[in-house]
Structure formats: structure tokens, C-alpha cells
mmCIF file of C-alpha atoms in Angstrom:
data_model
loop_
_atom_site.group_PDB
_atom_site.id
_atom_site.type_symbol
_atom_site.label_atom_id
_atom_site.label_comp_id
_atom_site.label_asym_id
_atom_site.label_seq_id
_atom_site.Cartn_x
_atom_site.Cartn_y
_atom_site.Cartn_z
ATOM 1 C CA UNK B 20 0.000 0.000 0.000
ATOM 2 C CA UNK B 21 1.271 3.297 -1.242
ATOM 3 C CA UNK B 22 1.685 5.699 1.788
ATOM 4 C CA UNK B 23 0.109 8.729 -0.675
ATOM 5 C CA UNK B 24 -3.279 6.647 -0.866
ATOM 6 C CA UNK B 25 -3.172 6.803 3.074
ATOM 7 C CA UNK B 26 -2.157 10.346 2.876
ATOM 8 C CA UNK B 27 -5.722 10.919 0.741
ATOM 9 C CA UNK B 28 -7.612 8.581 2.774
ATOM 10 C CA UNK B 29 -6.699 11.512 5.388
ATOM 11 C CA UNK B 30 -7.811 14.295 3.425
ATOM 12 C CA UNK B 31 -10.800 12.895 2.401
ATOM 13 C CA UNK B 32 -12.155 12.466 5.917
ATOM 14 C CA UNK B 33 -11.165 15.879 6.790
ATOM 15 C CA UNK B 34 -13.154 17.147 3.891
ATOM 16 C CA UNK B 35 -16.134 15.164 4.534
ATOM 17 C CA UNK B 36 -16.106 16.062 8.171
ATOM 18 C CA UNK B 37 -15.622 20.038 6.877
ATOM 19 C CA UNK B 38 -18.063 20.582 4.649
ATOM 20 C CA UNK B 39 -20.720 17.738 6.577
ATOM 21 C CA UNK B 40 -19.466 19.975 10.362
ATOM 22 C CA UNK B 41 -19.290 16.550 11.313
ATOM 23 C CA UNK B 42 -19.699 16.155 14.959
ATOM 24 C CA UNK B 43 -17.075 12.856 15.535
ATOM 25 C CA UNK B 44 -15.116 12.919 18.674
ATOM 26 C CA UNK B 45 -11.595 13.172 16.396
ATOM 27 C CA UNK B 46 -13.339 15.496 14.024
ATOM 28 C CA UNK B 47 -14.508 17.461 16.530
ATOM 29 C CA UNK B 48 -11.046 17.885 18.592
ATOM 30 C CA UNK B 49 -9.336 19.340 15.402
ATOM 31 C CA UNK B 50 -12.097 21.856 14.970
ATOM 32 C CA UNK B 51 -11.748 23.029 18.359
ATOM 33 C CA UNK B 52 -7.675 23.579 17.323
ATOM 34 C CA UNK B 53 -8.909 25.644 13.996
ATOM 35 C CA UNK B 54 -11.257 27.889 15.902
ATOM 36 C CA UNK B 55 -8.775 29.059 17.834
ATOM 37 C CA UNK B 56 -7.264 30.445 14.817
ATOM 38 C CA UNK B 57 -10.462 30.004 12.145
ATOM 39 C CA UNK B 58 -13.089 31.467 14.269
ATOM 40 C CA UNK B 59 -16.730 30.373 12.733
ATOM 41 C CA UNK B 60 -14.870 29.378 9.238
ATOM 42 C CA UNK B 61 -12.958 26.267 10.667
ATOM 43 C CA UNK B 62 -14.943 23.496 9.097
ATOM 44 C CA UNK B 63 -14.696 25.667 5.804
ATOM 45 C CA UNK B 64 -11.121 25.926 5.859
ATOM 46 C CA UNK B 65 -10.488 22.056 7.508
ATOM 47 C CA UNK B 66 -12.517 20.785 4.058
ATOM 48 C CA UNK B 67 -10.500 22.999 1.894
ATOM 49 C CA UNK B 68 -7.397 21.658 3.136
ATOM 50 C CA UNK B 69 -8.806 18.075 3.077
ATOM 51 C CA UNK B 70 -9.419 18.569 -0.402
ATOM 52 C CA UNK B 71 -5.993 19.718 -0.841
ATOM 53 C CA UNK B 72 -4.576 16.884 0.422
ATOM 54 C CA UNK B 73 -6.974 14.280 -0.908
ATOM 55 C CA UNK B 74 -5.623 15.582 -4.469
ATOM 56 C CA UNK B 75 -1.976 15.902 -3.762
ATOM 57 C CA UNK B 76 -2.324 12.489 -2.221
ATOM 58 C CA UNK B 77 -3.687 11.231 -5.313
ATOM 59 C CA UNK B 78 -1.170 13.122 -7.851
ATOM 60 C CA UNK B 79 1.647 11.324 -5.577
ATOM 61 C CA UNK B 80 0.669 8.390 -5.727
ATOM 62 C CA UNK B 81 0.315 8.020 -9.472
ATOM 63 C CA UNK B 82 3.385 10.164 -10.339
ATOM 64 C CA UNK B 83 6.102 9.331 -7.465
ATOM 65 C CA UNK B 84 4.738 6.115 -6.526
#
């Protein structure tokens, strides 16, 4: 198993969690991290960056690995 699958495995929970404002216990302590910074936009800005990372995880896999 390619560690970049993995790495968008990650991404795609944090964007489902974003976008959803998923209530799960480990979703829920990282948006208690991002408001500190975030405010009100941390599940916006948790799904952007899980998108992010879903795709570079992706483009990784199928050009590195």
C-alpha cells in the first residue's frame, strides 16, 4: 500500500467532516484547534485543506509512486 493513498484517505475524511461539520469525537477535537485560529470558518477551511490533500495524495501516488 502506497503511503500517498493513506495520505488521501486523510484528506478525504477531513473534507467530509468540513463541509458535513461533522460532529465525531476526532473530528470534533481538530475543529476546536482551527477555531482558535479560524473562528466560525474552521470546518470551511479544515474541508478545503482536506481537499488539498486528498488531491496531492492522489497526484503522488500516481506520479512518485
Amino acid at each position: 500500500m502506497s503511503w500517498y493513498l493513506l495520505m488521501a484517505a486523510i484528506g478525504a475524511y477531513l473534507a467530509d467532516g468540513g463541509f458535513r461539520k461533522s460532529e465525531a469525537k476526532p473530528f470534533i477535537y481538530l475543529v476546536y484547534r482551527a477555531r482558535l485560529m479560524w473562528k466560525d470558518n474552521a470546518h470551511r477551511m479544515l474541508g478545503i485543506s482536506g481537499v488539498i490533500i486528498t488531491i496531492l495524495g492522489i497526484f503522488f501516488h500516481f506520479t512518485l509512486g
